[in-house]
Amino acid sequence: MKMKVAIFCPSAMLSRVKKIAVDKELEFMFFPYVQTKELFYQVEKAYVCDIYLFTEQIPYLLVKNKAVKKTTPCIYISLNEYMLLTTLSLLKQEREQNWNRISMDVCDEKPVYNVLSELDLQDNDIYLLQTNEWMFHDFSSIVEYHQRLWKQGKIDYVLTSLDEVEEKLKQKKIPARKIHTPSLNIELAIEEARQVAKLRQYQLNTTQIVIGYIQLKSTEAKVQSFDSNVQLRHIVDEFAHQNNACVVTNKHNRVMLFGTNSMLDHIKRHYRDFPLLHVIERRSQLPVAIGFGLGLNAKRAKENAKTALKACLDTNESKCYLVNENQDTIGPIGITKTFNTSKLYQALIHKARLNNEISYNFIQFVTLRNNEPFSSHDFALHYKVTKRSAERTINKLLAGKVIKVTGEEKPYIRGRPRKLFSLNL
């Protein structure tokens, strides 16, 4: 499956970026904006993408904190000497006059001084405003800086990093131009995205660890009468063999399971009726506690498994829980959860506007998963459809408020966590 790259660019650049963003190994999704503040909403819409590419530095810095929280790799095009030289060359061609008396707003002054040094120019008539984070939320201070220099007769032209600033200055009859982003810079950013995608594809082979603790709920005497847990070990050994896991018995008479994706897939397929729980309970005639923990390393998986087991021991009944990488508790597993299928069907038809077949399929999917949280990946695997097809259905469900985002799961060491959804009825 191709990696999805979200490209955030000004609407004015969109057609040019689309011509450049062509790659057999990547799938590009475009999120154009007219005003920089629109990026806050565009980043939310790009949740299905694996990599974010920003064609401008200031817009990236504006939404940086939001993007970082999503742990999605971010690439942005920052000002460099080639961009500045290209812009100055275009300016000279257009105006056919000296461009020495100009003012600029940039995030980084170094490329500017490098160009001035290379061209052996004095910086007496070059006014630089190095922008900072507080300016990104209100560009009026940047406009006022250039306007003041213009009124004082110190400059003949303005080079800016932002479309909004260029537009405001032109409205005030101040000649201005946005710093040009050459095609080469866009190509280099896409090449960087390609390299990041290759790394992430490699990381997809890194599976998460599943650890399970299994313990009979009884007094020492009763447990000993159960053949010193030999029969328990036999049952768990059989389960481990079927799911490519291994078994260890620790000093607390707890049986410990170590597994990876195969065991996790089995758990997910049996949320509604977990056979291992019922087989142990039936053969031992004792209540059992089973706690599963997920993690990207053994230590985290073990800690989460202990948390899950603790939740099981709060009652005298047989219980099974799973705690994922974000410490979300899922369960009890193996106990049927009911929900109003009629109400859900009406919501699917009238709110999400799904057809009858897809609506029935979704109800079946929720039922089989015992109404536990799910990801678009789970949906795609269950129905053997593409991730894109699954995401289209999920977007309709979200728009109709049939489901809601309830958490995340991080199945790989690096990369964007998958959003988890549950019914919103």
Coordinates of C-alpha atoms in Angstrom, one line a residue:
M1 CA 0.0 0.0 0.0
K2 CA 1.4 3.4 -1.0
M3 CA 2.3 6.0 1.7
K4 CA 0.0 9.0 1.7
V5 CA 1.6 12.4 1.6
A6 CA -0.5 15.5 2.6
I7 CA 0.8 18.6 0.8
F8 CA -0.3 21.9 2.3
C9 CA 0.2 24.8 -0.1
P10 CA -1.3 28.2 -1.0
S11 CA -4.1 27.9 -3.5
A12 CA -2.0 30.1 -5.9
M13 CA 0.7 27.4 -6.0
L14 CA -1.6 24.4 -6.3
S15 CA -1.5 23.8 -10.0
R16 CA 2.3 24.1 -10.1
V17 CA 2.7 21.7 -7.1
K18 CA 0.4 19.2 -8.7
K19 CA 2.6 19.0 -11.8
I20 CA 5.7 18.4 -9.8
A21 CA 4.2 16.0 -7.2
V22 CA 4.2 12.8 -9.4
D23 CA 5.6 9.7 -7.9
K24 CA 4.9 6.0 -8.4
E25 CA 5.8 5.2 -4.8
L26 CA 3.7 7.8 -3.1
E27 CA 0.0 8.9 -3.1
F28 CA -0.4 12.7 -2.8
M29 CA -3.4 14.4 -1.2
F30 CA -3.6 18.2 -1.6
F31 CA -4.8 20.7 1.1
P32 CA -4.7 24.2 -0.4
Y33 CA -5.4 27.3 1.6
V34 CA -6.0 31.0 0.9
Q35 CA -5.5 32.2 4.5
T36 CA -2.8 30.7 6.7
K37 CA -5.3 30.1 9.6
E38 CA -7.2 27.6 7.4
L39 CA -4.3 25.2 8.0
F40 CA -5.7 24.4 11.5
Y41 CA -8.7 22.8 9.8
Q42 CA -6.7 21.3 6.9
V43 CA -4.4 19.5 9.3
E44 CA -7.4 17.9 10.9
K45 CA -8.7 16.7 7.6
A46 CA -5.4 15.1 6.7
Y47 CA -5.6 12.5 9.5
V48 CA -5.4 9.6 7.0
C49 CA -2.0 10.7 5.7
D50 CA 1.3 9.3 6.7
I51 CA 3.6 12.3 6.0
Y52 CA 2.9 16.1 6.0
L53 CA 4.7 18.4 3.5
F54 CA 4.4 22.1 3.9
T55 CA 5.5 24.3 0.9
E56 CA 6.0 27.3 3.3
Q57 CA 7.9 27.6 6.5
I58 CA 5.7 30.1 8.5
P59 CA 2.5 28.2 8.0
Y60 CA 4.3 25.1 9.2
L61 CA 5.5 26.9 12.3
L62 CA 2.0 28.2 12.9
V63 CA 0.5 24.7 13.2
K64 CA 3.7 22.9 14.3
N65 CA 2.4 22.1 17.8
K66 CA -0.8 20.6 16.4
A67 CA 1.2 18.5 13.8
V68 CA 3.7 17.4 16.4
K69 CA 1.0 16.0 18.7
K70 CA -0.1 13.8 15.8
T71 CA 3.4 12.4 15.7
T72 CA 3.2 12.6 11.9
P73 CA 6.6 13.2 10.1
C74 CA 6.6 16.8 8.9
I75 CA 8.6 18.3 6.0
Y76 CA 8.7 22.0 5.1
I77 CA 10.4 24.2 2.6
S78 CA 12.5 26.8 4.4
L79 CA 14.1 29.9 2.9
N80 CA 17.5 29.2 1.3
E81 CA 19.9 31.1 -1.0
Y82 CA 18.5 29.7 -4.2
M83 CA 15.0 30.8 -3.4
L84 CA 16.3 34.3 -2.6
L85 CA 18.5 34.6 -5.7
T86 CA 15.6 33.4 -7.9
T87 CA 13.2 36.0 -6.4
L88 CA 15.7 38.8 -6.8
S89 CA 16.3 37.8 -10.4
L90 CA 12.6 37.7 -11.2
L91 CA 12.2 41.1 -9.5
K92 CA 14.9 42.6 -11.6
Q93 CA 13.4 41.2 -14.8
E94 CA 9.9 42.5 -13.9
R95 CA 10.9 46.0 -12.7
E96 CA 14.0 46.6 -14.8
Q97 CA 15.5 48.7 -12.1
N98 CA 17.8 48.4 -9.1
W99 CA 16.3 46.4 -6.2
N100 CA 18.8 47.4 -3.5
R101 CA 16.3 49.4 -1.4
I102 CA 14.0 46.7 -0.2
S103 CA 12.6 45.3 3.0
M104 CA 12.1 41.6 3.8
D105 CA 10.4 39.5 6.4
V106 CA 12.1 36.1 6.9
C107 CA 12.3 33.4 9.5
D108 CA 16.0 33.1 9.1
E109 CA 18.4 35.9 8.3
K110 CA 21.4 33.8 7.4
P111 CA 20.5 33.0 3.8
V112 CA 19.9 36.7 3.1
Y113 CA 23.3 37.7 4.4
N114 CA 24.9 34.8 2.5
V115 CA 23.4 36.1 -0.7
L116 CA 24.4 39.7 0.0
S117 CA 28.0 38.5 0.6
E118 CA 28.1 36.4 -2.5
L119 CA 26.9 39.3 -4.6
D120 CA 29.2 41.7 -2.8
L121 CA 26.3 44.0 -1.9
Q122 CA 26.1 46.3 1.0
D123 CA 23.2 45.8 3.4
N124 CA 22.7 49.5 4.2
D125 CA 19.5 49.6 2.1
I126 CA 18.3 46.1 3.0
Y127 CA 15.9 46.0 5.9
L128 CA 15.3 42.7 7.5
L129 CA 12.5 41.6 9.9
Q130 CA 13.2 38.3 11.4
T131 CA 9.7 36.9 12.2
N132 CA 9.0 35.0 15.4
E133 CA 6.2 32.8 16.7
W134 CA 3.9 35.5 18.1
M135 CA 3.8 37.2 14.8
F136 CA 2.4 34.2 13.0
H137 CA -1.0 34.5 14.7
D138 CA -1.4 38.2 13.8
F139 CA 0.4 39.4 10.7
S140 CA -0.4 43.1 11.2
S141 CA 2.9 43.7 12.9
I142 CA 4.7 42.5 9.8
V143 CA 2.6 44.7 7.5
E144 CA 3.2 47.7 9.8
Y145 CA 6.9 47.2 9.7
H146 CA 7.0 47.4 5.9
Q147 CA 4.5 50.2 5.8
R148 CA 6.5 52.3 8.2
L149 CA 9.7 52.0 6.1
W150 CA 7.7 52.8 3.0
K151 CA 6.3 56.0 4.5
Q152 CA 9.7 57.0 5.7
G153 CA 11.0 56.8 2.1
K154 CA 13.6 54.1 3.0
I155 CA 12.4 51.4 0.6
D156 CA 11.2 51.0 -2.9
Y157 CA 9.9 47.4 -2.7
V158 CA 9.0 44.6 -0.2
L159 CA 9.7 40.9 -0.3
T160 CA 7.6 38.9 2.1
S161 CA 7.2 35.3 3.1
L162 CA 3.4 35.4 3.2
D163 CA 0.5 35.8 0.7
E164 CA -1.5 37.7 3.3
V165 CA 1.2 40.3 3.8
E166 CA 1.7 40.8 0.1
E167 CA -2.1 41.3 -0.4
K168 CA -2.3 43.8 2.5
L169 CA 0.6 45.9 1.2
K170 CA -0.7 46.0 -2.3
Q171 CA -4.0 47.2 -1.0
K172 CA -2.0 50.1 0.6
K173 CA -0.4 50.7 -2.8
I174 CA 3.0 49.5 -1.6
P175 CA 4.8 47.4 -4.2
A176 CA 5.4 43.9 -2.8
R177 CA 6.1 40.4 -3.9
K178 CA 6.0 37.1 -2.1
I179 CA 9.4 35.3 -2.0
H180 CA 9.2 32.7 -4.9
T181 CA 9.5 29.0 -4.2
P182 CA 11.3 27.5 -7.2
S183 CA 10.3 24.1 -8.6
L184 CA 13.6 22.7 -7.6
N185 CA 12.9 23.3 -3.9
I186 CA 9.5 21.6 -4.3
E187 CA 11.2 18.6 -6.0
L188 CA 13.8 18.3 -3.2
A189 CA 11.0 18.4 -0.6
I190 CA 9.2 15.6 -2.4
E191 CA 12.4 13.6 -2.6
E192 CA 12.7 14.0 1.2
A193 CA 9.2 12.7 1.6
R194 CA 10.1 9.7 -0.6
Q195 CA 13.0 8.9 1.7
V196 CA 10.9 9.3 4.8
A197 CA 8.3 7.0 3.2
K198 CA 10.9 4.3 2.6
L199 CA 12.0 4.5 6.2
R200 CA 8.4 4.2 7.4
Q201 CA 7.7 1.2 5.1
Y202 CA 10.7 -0.5 6.6
Q203 CA 9.3 0.3 10.1
L204 CA 6.0 -1.3 9.2
N205 CA 7.8 -4.7 9.6
T206 CA 8.3 -3.9 13.2
T207 CA 5.5 -5.6 15.1
Q208 CA 4.2 -4.7 18.5
I209 CA 4.6 -7.1 21.5
V210 CA 1.6 -8.7 23.2
I211 CA 2.1 -10.0 26.8
G212 CA -0.7 -11.8 28.6
Y213 CA -1.0 -12.8 32.3
I214 CA -3.3 -15.7 33.2
Q215 CA -4.2 -16.4 36.8
L216 CA -6.8 -18.6 38.5
K217 CA -9.0 -16.7 41.0
S218 CA -8.9 -18.9 44.1
T219 CA -7.2 -19.7 47.3
E220 CA -3.8 -21.5 47.4
A221 CA -5.5 -24.8 48.4
K222 CA -8.0 -24.8 45.6
V223 CA -5.4 -23.9 43.1
Q224 CA -3.1 -26.7 44.2
S225 CA -6.0 -29.1 43.9
F226 CA -6.2 -28.2 40.2
D227 CA -3.2 -30.3 39.6
S228 CA -0.8 -27.5 40.5
N229 CA -1.8 -25.5 37.4
V230 CA -0.5 -28.3 35.1
Q231 CA -3.8 -28.4 33.3
L232 CA -3.9 -24.6 33.0
R233 CA -0.4 -24.7 31.5
H234 CA -1.6 -27.4 29.0
I235 CA -4.6 -25.3 27.9
V236 CA -2.4 -22.2 27.5
D237 CA 0.3 -24.2 25.6
E238 CA -2.3 -25.3 23.1
F239 CA -3.5 -21.7 22.7
A240 CA 0.1 -20.4 22.2
H241 CA 0.9 -23.1 19.6
Q242 CA -2.1 -22.0 17.6
N243 CA -1.2 -18.3 17.8
N244 CA 2.6 -18.3 17.4
A245 CA 3.2 -17.4 21.0
C246 CA 5.4 -18.8 23.8
V247 CA 4.5 -19.5 27.5
V248 CA 6.3 -19.0 30.8
T249 CA 5.1 -19.8 34.3
N250 CA 6.4 -17.3 36.9
K251 CA 6.9 -17.7 40.7
H252 CA 3.4 -16.3 41.4
N253 CA 1.8 -19.3 39.6
R254 CA 0.8 -16.9 36.8
V255 CA 1.1 -18.1 33.3
M256 CA 2.7 -15.6 31.0
L257 CA 2.1 -15.4 27.2
F258 CA 4.5 -13.7 24.8
G259 CA 3.2 -13.1 21.3
T260 CA 3.0 -10.6 18.4
N261 CA 0.5 -9.8 15.7
S262 CA -0.8 -13.3 15.3
M263 CA -2.0 -13.4 18.9
L264 CA -3.3 -9.9 18.8
D265 CA -5.4 -10.7 15.6
H266 CA -6.9 -13.7 17.4
I267 CA -7.9 -11.5 20.4
K268 CA -9.5 -8.9 18.1
R269 CA -11.4 -11.6 16.2
H270 CA -12.9 -12.9 19.5
Y271 CA -13.8 -9.8 21.4
R272 CA -17.4 -11.1 21.7
D273 CA -16.6 -14.7 22.8
F274 CA -13.0 -15.3 23.9
P275 CA -12.6 -19.1 23.8
L276 CA -9.5 -19.2 26.0
L277 CA -11.3 -17.6 28.9
H278 CA -14.2 -20.0 28.8
V279 CA -12.2 -23.2 28.2
I280 CA -10.0 -22.5 31.3
E281 CA -13.1 -21.6 33.4
R282 CA -14.9 -24.8 32.3
R283 CA -12.1 -27.2 32.8
S284 CA -10.8 -25.8 36.1
Q285 CA -14.2 -25.0 37.6
L286 CA -12.6 -21.8 38.8
P287 CA -12.9 -18.2 37.8
V288 CA -9.9 -16.9 35.8
A289 CA -8.3 -13.6 35.2
I290 CA -6.6 -12.8 31.9
G291 CA -4.8 -9.5 31.3
F292 CA -3.3 -8.6 27.9
G293 CA -0.9 -5.7 27.4
L294 CA 0.4 -4.2 24.2
G295 CA 3.6 -2.3 23.7
L296 CA 6.3 -1.4 21.2
N297 CA 8.8 -3.0 23.6
A298 CA 8.6 -5.9 26.2
K299 CA 8.8 -3.5 29.2
R300 CA 5.8 -1.4 28.2
A301 CA 3.7 -4.5 27.2
K302 CA 4.5 -6.1 30.5
E303 CA 3.4 -3.0 32.5
N304 CA 0.2 -2.8 30.5
A305 CA -0.5 -6.5 31.0
K306 CA -0.2 -6.0 34.8
T307 CA -2.7 -3.1 34.6
A308 CA -5.1 -5.3 32.6
L309 CA -4.7 -8.2 35.1
K310 CA -5.4 -5.8 38.0
A311 CA -8.7 -4.8 36.4
C312 CA -9.6 -8.5 36.2
L313 CA -8.9 -9.1 39.9
D314 CA -11.4 -6.5 41.1
T315 CA -14.3 -9.0 41.0
N316 CA -14.7 -12.8 41.8
E317 CA -15.9 -13.5 38.2
S318 CA -13.9 -14.5 35.2
K319 CA -12.6 -11.5 33.4
C320 CA -10.4 -10.6 30.5
Y321 CA -9.1 -7.1 29.7
L322 CA -6.6 -5.6 27.2
V323 CA -4.6 -2.4 27.8
N324 CA -3.2 -0.9 24.6
E325 CA -0.1 1.4 24.1
N326 CA -2.0 4.5 25.2
Q327 CA -3.1 2.8 28.5
D328 CA -6.7 2.5 27.2
T329 CA -8.5 -0.4 28.8
I330 CA -10.5 -2.5 26.4
G331 CA -13.0 -5.0 27.6
P332 CA -14.2 -7.0 29.3
I333 CA -13.3 -9.4 26.5
G334 CA -15.4 -12.5 26.0
I335 CA -18.6 -11.0 27.4
T336 CA -21.2 -10.0 24.9
K337 CA -22.1 -6.3 24.8
T338 CA -25.5 -5.3 23.5
F339 CA -26.4 -2.2 21.6
N340 CA -29.6 -0.9 19.9
T341 CA -29.2 -2.3 16.3
S342 CA -32.4 -0.7 15.2
K343 CA -31.3 2.8 16.3
L344 CA -27.9 2.2 14.7
Y345 CA -29.5 1.2 11.4
Q346 CA -31.6 4.3 11.3
A347 CA -28.6 6.5 12.0
L348 CA -26.6 4.7 9.3
I349 CA -29.3 5.3 6.7
H350 CA -30.5 8.8 7.6
K351 CA -27.4 10.5 9.2
A352 CA -24.5 8.8 7.5
R353 CA -26.5 8.2 4.3
L354 CA -25.1 4.7 3.7
N355 CA -27.0 2.2 1.6
N356 CA -28.7 -0.9 3.0
E357 CA -25.8 -3.3 2.2
I358 CA -23.1 -1.2 3.8
S359 CA -25.3 -0.4 6.8
Y360 CA -26.0 -4.1 7.5
N361 CA -22.3 -4.9 7.0
F362 CA -21.3 -2.2 9.5
I363 CA -23.8 -3.5 12.1
Q364 CA -22.3 -7.0 11.6
F365 CA -18.7 -5.5 12.0
V366 CA -19.6 -3.8 15.3
T367 CA -21.4 -6.9 16.5
L368 CA -18.4 -9.2 15.8
R369 CA -16.0 -6.8 17.5
N370 CA -18.4 -6.7 20.5
N371 CA -18.8 -2.9 20.1
E372 CA -15.1 -2.3 21.0
P373 CA -13.1 0.6 19.5
F374 CA -11.9 0.1 15.9
S375 CA -9.6 1.7 13.4
S376 CA -10.0 2.2 9.7
H377 CA -7.3 -0.5 9.3
D378 CA -9.5 -3.0 11.3
F379 CA -12.4 -2.1 9.0
A380 CA -10.4 -2.6 5.8
L381 CA -9.0 -5.9 7.0
H382 CA -12.5 -7.2 8.0
Y383 CA -14.1 -6.5 4.7
K384 CA -11.0 -7.0 2.6
V385 CA -11.3 -3.5 1.0
T386 CA -8.7 -0.9 0.4
K387 CA -7.7 1.5 3.2
R388 CA -9.1 4.4 1.0
S389 CA -12.5 2.7 0.7
A390 CA -12.6 2.1 4.5
E391 CA -11.7 5.7 5.1
R392 CA -14.5 7.0 2.8
T393 CA -17.1 5.0 4.9
I394 CA -15.6 6.2 8.2
N395 CA -15.7 9.8 7.0
K396 CA -19.4 9.4 6.3
L397 CA -19.9 7.9 9.7
L398 CA -18.0 10.8 11.4
A399 CA -19.9 13.4 9.3
G400 CA -23.2 11.9 10.4
K401 CA -22.0 11.7 14.0
V402 CA -22.7 8.0 14.1
I403 CA -19.2 7.3 15.4
K404 CA -16.7 9.4 17.3
V405 CA -12.9 9.4 17.9
T406 CA -12.2 7.8 21.2
G407 CA -8.5 7.2 21.2
E408 CA -5.4 6.0 19.3
E409 CA -3.3 3.0 18.9
K410 CA 0.4 3.1 17.8
P411 CA 1.2 -0.2 16.1
Y412 CA 4.8 0.7 15.1
I413 CA 7.9 2.1 16.8
R414 CA 7.6 5.3 14.7
G415 CA 4.8 6.8 12.7
R416 CA 1.4 8.2 13.0
P417 CA -0.9 6.5 15.5
R418 CA -4.2 5.1 14.1
K419 CA -7.3 6.8 15.3
L420 CA -9.8 4.6 17.2
F421 CA -13.5 5.0 16.7
S422 CA -16.6 3.9 18.7
L423 CA -20.4 4.3 18.4
N424 CA -21.8 7.7 19.2
L425 CA -25.3 6.6 20.0

